[in-house]
Coordinates of C-alpha atoms in Angstrom, one line a residue:
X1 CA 0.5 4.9 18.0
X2 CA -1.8 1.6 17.6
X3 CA -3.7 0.0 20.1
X4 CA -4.5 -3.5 19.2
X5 CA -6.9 -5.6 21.6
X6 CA -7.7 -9.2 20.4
X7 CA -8.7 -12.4 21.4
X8 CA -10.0 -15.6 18.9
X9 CA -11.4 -18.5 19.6
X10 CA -11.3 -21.6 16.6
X11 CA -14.8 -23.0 15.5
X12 CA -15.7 -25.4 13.0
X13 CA -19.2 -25.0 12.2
X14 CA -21.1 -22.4 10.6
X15 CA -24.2 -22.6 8.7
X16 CA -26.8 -19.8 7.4
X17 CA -29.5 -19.4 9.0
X18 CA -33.2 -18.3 7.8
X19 CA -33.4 -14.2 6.9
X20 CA -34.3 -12.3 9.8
X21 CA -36.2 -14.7 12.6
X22 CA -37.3 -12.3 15.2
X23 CA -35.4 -9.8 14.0
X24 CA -37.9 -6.6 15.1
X25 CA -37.4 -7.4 18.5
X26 CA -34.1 -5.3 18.7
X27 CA -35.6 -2.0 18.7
X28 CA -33.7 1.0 19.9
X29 CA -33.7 4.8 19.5
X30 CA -30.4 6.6 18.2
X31 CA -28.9 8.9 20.4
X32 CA -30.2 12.7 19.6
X33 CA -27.1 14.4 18.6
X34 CA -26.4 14.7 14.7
X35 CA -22.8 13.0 14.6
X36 CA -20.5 13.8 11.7
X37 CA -21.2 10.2 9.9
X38 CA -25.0 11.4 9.4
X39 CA -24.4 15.1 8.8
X40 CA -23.6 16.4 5.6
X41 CA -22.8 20.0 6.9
X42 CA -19.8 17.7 8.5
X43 CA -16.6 18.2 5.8
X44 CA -16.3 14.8 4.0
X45 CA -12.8 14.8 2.0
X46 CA -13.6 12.5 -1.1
X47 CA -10.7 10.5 -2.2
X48 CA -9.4 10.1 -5.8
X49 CA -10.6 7.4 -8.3
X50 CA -12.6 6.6 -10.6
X51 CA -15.3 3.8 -9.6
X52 CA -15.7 1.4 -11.8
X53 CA -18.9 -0.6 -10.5
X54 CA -22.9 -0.4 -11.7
X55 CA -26.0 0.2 -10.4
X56 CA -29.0 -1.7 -10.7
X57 CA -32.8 -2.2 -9.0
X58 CA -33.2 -5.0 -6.7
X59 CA -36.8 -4.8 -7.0
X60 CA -37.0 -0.9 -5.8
X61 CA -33.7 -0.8 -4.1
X62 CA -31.3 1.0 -5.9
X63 CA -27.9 -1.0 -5.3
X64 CA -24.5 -0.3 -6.0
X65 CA -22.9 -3.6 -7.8
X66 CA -19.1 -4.6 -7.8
X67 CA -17.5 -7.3 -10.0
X68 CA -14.1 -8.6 -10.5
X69 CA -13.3 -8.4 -13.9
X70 CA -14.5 -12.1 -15.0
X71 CA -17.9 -10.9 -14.2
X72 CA -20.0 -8.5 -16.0
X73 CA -22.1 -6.3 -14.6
X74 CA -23.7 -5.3 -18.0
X75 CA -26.7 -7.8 -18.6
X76 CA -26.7 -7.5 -14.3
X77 CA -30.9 -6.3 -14.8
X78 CA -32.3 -8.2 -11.9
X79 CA -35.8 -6.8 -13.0
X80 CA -35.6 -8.8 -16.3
X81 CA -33.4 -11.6 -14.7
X82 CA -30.8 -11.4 -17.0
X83 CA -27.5 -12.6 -15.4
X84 CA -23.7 -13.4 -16.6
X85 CA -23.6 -17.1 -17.0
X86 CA -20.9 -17.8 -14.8
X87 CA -22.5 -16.0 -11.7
X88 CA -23.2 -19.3 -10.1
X89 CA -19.0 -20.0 -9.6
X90 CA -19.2 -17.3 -7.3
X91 CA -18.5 -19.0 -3.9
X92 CA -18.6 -15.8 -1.7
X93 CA -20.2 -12.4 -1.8
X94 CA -19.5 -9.5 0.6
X95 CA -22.7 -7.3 1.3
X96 CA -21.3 -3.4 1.9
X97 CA -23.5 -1.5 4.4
X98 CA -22.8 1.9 4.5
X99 CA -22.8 5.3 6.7
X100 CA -25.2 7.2 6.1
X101 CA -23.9 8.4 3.2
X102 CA -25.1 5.6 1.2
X103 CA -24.0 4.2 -2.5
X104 CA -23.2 7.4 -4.1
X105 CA -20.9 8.9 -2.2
X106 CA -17.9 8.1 -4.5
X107 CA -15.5 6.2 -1.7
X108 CA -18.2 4.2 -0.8
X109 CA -17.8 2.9 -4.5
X110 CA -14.2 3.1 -4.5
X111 CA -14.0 0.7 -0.9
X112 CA -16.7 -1.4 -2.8
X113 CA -14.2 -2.0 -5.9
X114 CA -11.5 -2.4 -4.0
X115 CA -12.9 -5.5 -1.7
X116 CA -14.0 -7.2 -5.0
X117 CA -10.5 -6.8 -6.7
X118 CA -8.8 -8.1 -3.6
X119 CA -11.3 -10.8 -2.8
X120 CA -12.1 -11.7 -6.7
X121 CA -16.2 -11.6 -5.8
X122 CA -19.4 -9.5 -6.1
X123 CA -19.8 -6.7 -4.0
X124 CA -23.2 -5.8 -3.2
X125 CA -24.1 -2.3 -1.9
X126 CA -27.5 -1.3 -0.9
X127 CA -28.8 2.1 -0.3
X128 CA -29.8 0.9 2.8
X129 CA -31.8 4.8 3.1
X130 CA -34.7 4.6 0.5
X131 CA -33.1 7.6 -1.3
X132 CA -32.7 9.5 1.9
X133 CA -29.0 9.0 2.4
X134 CA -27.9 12.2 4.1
X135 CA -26.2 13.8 0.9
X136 CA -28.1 13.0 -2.2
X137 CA -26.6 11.7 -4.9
X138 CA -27.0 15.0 -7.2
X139 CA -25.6 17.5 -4.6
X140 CA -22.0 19.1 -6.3
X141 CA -19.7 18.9 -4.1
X142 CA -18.1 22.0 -2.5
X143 CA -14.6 22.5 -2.9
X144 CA -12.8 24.3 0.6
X145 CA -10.0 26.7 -0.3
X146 CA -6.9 25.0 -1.2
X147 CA -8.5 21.8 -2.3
X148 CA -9.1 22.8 -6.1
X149 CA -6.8 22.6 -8.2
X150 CA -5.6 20.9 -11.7
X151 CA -4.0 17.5 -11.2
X152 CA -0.6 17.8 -13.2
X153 CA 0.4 15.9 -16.0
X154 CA -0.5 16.0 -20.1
X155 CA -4.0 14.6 -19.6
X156 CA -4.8 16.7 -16.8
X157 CA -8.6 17.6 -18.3
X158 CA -9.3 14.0 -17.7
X159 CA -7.9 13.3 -13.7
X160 CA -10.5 13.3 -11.5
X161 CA -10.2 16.6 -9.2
X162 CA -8.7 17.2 -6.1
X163 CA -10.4 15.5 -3.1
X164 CA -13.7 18.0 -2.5
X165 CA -15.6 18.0 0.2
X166 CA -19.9 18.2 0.8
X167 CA -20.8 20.6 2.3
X168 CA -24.6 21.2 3.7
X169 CA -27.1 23.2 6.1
X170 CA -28.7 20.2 8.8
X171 CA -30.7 21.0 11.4
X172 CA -31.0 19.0 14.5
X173 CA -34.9 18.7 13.4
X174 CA -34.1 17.2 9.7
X175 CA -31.6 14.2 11.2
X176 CA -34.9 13.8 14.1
X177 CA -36.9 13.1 10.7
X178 CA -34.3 11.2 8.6
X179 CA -33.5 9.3 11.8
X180 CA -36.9 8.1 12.3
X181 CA -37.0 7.0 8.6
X182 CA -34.2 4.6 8.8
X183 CA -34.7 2.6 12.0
X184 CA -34.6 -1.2 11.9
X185 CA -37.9 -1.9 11.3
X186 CA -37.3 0.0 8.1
X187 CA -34.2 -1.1 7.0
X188 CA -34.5 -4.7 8.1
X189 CA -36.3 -5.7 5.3
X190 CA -34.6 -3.9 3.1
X191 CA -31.5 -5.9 4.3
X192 CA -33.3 -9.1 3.7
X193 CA -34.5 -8.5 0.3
X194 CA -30.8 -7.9 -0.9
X195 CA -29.9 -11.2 0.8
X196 CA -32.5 -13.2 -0.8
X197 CA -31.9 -11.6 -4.3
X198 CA -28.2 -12.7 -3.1
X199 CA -29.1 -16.4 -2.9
X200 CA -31.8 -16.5 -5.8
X201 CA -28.9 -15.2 -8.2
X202 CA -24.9 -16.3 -6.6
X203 CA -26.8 -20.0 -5.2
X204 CA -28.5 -21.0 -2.1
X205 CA -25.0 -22.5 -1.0
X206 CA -22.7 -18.9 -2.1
X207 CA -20.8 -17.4 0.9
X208 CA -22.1 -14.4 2.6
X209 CA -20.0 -11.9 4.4
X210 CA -20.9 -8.3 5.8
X211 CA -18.5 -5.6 5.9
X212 CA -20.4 -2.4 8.0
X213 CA -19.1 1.7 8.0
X214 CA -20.6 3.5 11.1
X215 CA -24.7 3.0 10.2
X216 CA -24.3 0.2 8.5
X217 CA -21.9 -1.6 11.2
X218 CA -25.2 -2.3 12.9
X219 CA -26.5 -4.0 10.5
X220 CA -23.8 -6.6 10.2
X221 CA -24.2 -7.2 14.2
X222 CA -27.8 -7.6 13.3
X223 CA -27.4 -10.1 10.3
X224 CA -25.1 -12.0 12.5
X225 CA -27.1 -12.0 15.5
X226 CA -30.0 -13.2 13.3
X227 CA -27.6 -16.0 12.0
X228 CA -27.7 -14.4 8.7
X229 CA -24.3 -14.5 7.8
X230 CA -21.9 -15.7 10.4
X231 CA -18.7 -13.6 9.2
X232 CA -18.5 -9.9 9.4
X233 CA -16.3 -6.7 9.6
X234 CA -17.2 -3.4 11.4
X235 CA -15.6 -0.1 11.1
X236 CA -16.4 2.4 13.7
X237 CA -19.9 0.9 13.9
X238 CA -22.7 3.2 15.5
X239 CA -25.9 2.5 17.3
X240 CA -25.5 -1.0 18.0
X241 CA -27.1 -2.2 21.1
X242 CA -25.2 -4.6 23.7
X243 CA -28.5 -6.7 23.0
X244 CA -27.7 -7.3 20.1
X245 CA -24.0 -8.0 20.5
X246 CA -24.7 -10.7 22.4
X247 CA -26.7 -12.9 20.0
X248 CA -22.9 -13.1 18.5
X249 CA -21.7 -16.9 20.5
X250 CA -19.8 -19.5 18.5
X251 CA -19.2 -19.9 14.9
X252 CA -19.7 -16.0 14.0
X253 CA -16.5 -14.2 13.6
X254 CA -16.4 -10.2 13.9
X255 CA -13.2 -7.7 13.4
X256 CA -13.9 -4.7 14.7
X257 CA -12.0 -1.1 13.3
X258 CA -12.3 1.5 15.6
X259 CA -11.5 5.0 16.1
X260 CA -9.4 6.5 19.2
X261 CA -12.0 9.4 19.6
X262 CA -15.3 8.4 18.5
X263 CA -18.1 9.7 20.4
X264 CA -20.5 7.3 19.2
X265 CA -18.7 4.6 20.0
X266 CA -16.8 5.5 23.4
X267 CA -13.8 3.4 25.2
X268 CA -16.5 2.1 27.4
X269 CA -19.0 1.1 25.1
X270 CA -16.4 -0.4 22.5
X271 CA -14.8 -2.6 25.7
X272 CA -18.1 -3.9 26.8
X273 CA -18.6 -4.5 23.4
X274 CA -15.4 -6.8 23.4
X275 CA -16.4 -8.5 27.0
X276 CA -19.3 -9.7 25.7
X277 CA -18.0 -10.9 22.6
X278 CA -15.6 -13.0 24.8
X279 CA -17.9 -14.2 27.5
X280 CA -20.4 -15.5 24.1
X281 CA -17.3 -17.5 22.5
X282 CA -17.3 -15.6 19.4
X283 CA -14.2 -15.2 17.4
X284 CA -13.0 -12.0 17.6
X285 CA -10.5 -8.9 16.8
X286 CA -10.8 -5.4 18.0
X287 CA -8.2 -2.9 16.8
X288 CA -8.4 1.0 17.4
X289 CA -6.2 3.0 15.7
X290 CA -4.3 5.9 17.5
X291 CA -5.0 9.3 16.0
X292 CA -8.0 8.9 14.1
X293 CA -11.7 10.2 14.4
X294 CA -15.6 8.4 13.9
X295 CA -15.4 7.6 10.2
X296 CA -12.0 7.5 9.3
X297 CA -12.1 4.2 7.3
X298 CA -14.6 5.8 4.5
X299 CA -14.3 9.3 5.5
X300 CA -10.7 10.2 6.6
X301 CA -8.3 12.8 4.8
X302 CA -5.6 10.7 2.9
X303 CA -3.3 13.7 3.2
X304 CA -3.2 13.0 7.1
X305 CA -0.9 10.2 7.3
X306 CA -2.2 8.5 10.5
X307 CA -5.4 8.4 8.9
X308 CA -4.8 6.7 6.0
X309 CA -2.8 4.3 7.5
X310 CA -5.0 3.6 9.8
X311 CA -7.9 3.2 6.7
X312 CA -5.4 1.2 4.7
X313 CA -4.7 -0.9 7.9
X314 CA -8.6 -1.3 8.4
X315 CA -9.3 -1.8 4.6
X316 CA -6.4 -4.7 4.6
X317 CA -7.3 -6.4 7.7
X318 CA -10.9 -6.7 6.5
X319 CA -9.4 -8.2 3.4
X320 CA -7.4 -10.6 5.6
X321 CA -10.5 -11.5 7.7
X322 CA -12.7 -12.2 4.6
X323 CA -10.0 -15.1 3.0
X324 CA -9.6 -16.4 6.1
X325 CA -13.0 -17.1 7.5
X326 CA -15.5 -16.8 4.3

């Protein structure tokens, strides 16, 4: 069963703003529990694919880059400012925030791909973490019984394997101190430097759109708020104060993709979310899909059919909301 709550509002004017004007003032502590987004000991099933993106330095900020296939991402070396000559036709770029699983968790990448082939633009991905996403980008993953086994067919040594999942001790002590590494008055300027390197290489004028999973769902709030970027998409976004919802008025456009049990993101707190968003004038859609947990749009088992039709639906709607508004 779907639940679908909406309500839009037609603007005409938007405009980005400067990079982050105030933007400390929105401090807030996460709640204490280790949720499922930010703890690897959580089972993570890892979809099929192969990702087909690259990652570069933004300065020191490893970042995961997406192109559609008129762009190359193989002189992409923003240390030695070498660039494909046609980035500047670009008119839009989406910037991907993660969970807290950040840029190598394989369908992270795969999401990534998949925006830029169905939106023909650069995707940009951030490890928003500093290296301390919550399952590092060497750990193997562990394979739960009945998930491994060999894909059929004559080239079968060269499928990828079944979807694994990471598996990892996490004490309530280690997410305190990963927690406390990775508020906003870290990661905000983290953010910003990816947006300027945005504008410095796409143009000043190039489009820019958020698209948020759980921790990084904030962040696009937060961009917005800060009159960043003035289009986003959130999928069961976490941590996100009801201050900073209501920076979100006229001319910024959100969809929201929420999960029927999520415990970071309750009924209540999702339908204040969606007063305010209403009483600001902001254009908005709020859809929670029936049947589905916290994370399901970059976390959920494709072999449960309400959950991937609830990801595809999320995935596809965020598509939607991008050509329509960026």
């Amino acid at each position: 069963m779907y639940a679908v709550i909406s309500l839009t509002r037609v603007v005409s004017n938007w405009n980005f703003g400067p990079y982050f004007p105030d933007i400390y003032r929105y401090q807030v502590t996460m709640e204490r529990e280790i949720y499922s987004c930010c703890d690897p000991s959580s089972p993570s099933p890892i979809w099929t694919g192969q990702s087909t993106g690259t990652v570069i330095n933004i300065g020191d900020i490893e970042t995961y880059i997406a192109q559609p296939q008129q762009l190359s991402t193989t002189n992409l070396n923003s240390e030695q400012d070498v660039l494909p000559a046609n980035t500047n036709k670009c008119k839009r770029v989406i910037l991907h925030l993660t969970e807290g699983h950040s840029i190598y968790f394989l369908n992270a990448q795969l999401l990534a791909d998949s925006f830029s082939s169905h939106l023909n633009c650069p995707v940009i991905m951030p490890d928003l973490f500093a290296g301390k996403e919550r399952v590092p980008k060497n750990q193997t993953p562990h394979f739960p019984p009945g998930k491994q086994s060999t894909p059929p067919g004559p080239h079968a040594e060269e499928a990828p394997p079944p979807p694994p999942y990471f598996l990892k001790e996490s004490s309530e002590a280690e997410f305190e101190a990963w927690k406390a590494s990775v508020e906003p008055g870290v990661t905000d300027p983290i953010i910003g430097r990816v947006v300027r390197w945005i504008r410095e290489t796409y143009g000043a004028g190039v489009g820019i759109a958020g698209v948020g999973y759980c921790f990084g769902g904030r962040y696009v709030v937060r961009l917005m708020g800060a009159d960043v970027i003035d289009v986003g998409v959130v999928n069961h976004p976490s941590f996100f104060t009801m201050e900073e919802v209501s920076k979100l008025g006229e001319g910024k456009r959100l969809a929201v993709f929420a999960a029927e049990r999520d415990e970071i993101l309750p009924k209540e707190k999702r339908r204040r979310m969606e007063d305010l968003l209403e009483e600001r004038g902001a254009t908005w859609v709020s859809t929670v899909f029936g049947g589905t947990e916290h994370g399901f749009a970059v976390r959920g088992d494709l072999e449960v059919k309400e959950v991937r039709m609830a990801k595809e639906s999320a995935f596809m709607g965020a598509v939607k909301w991008f050509r329509e508004w960026l």
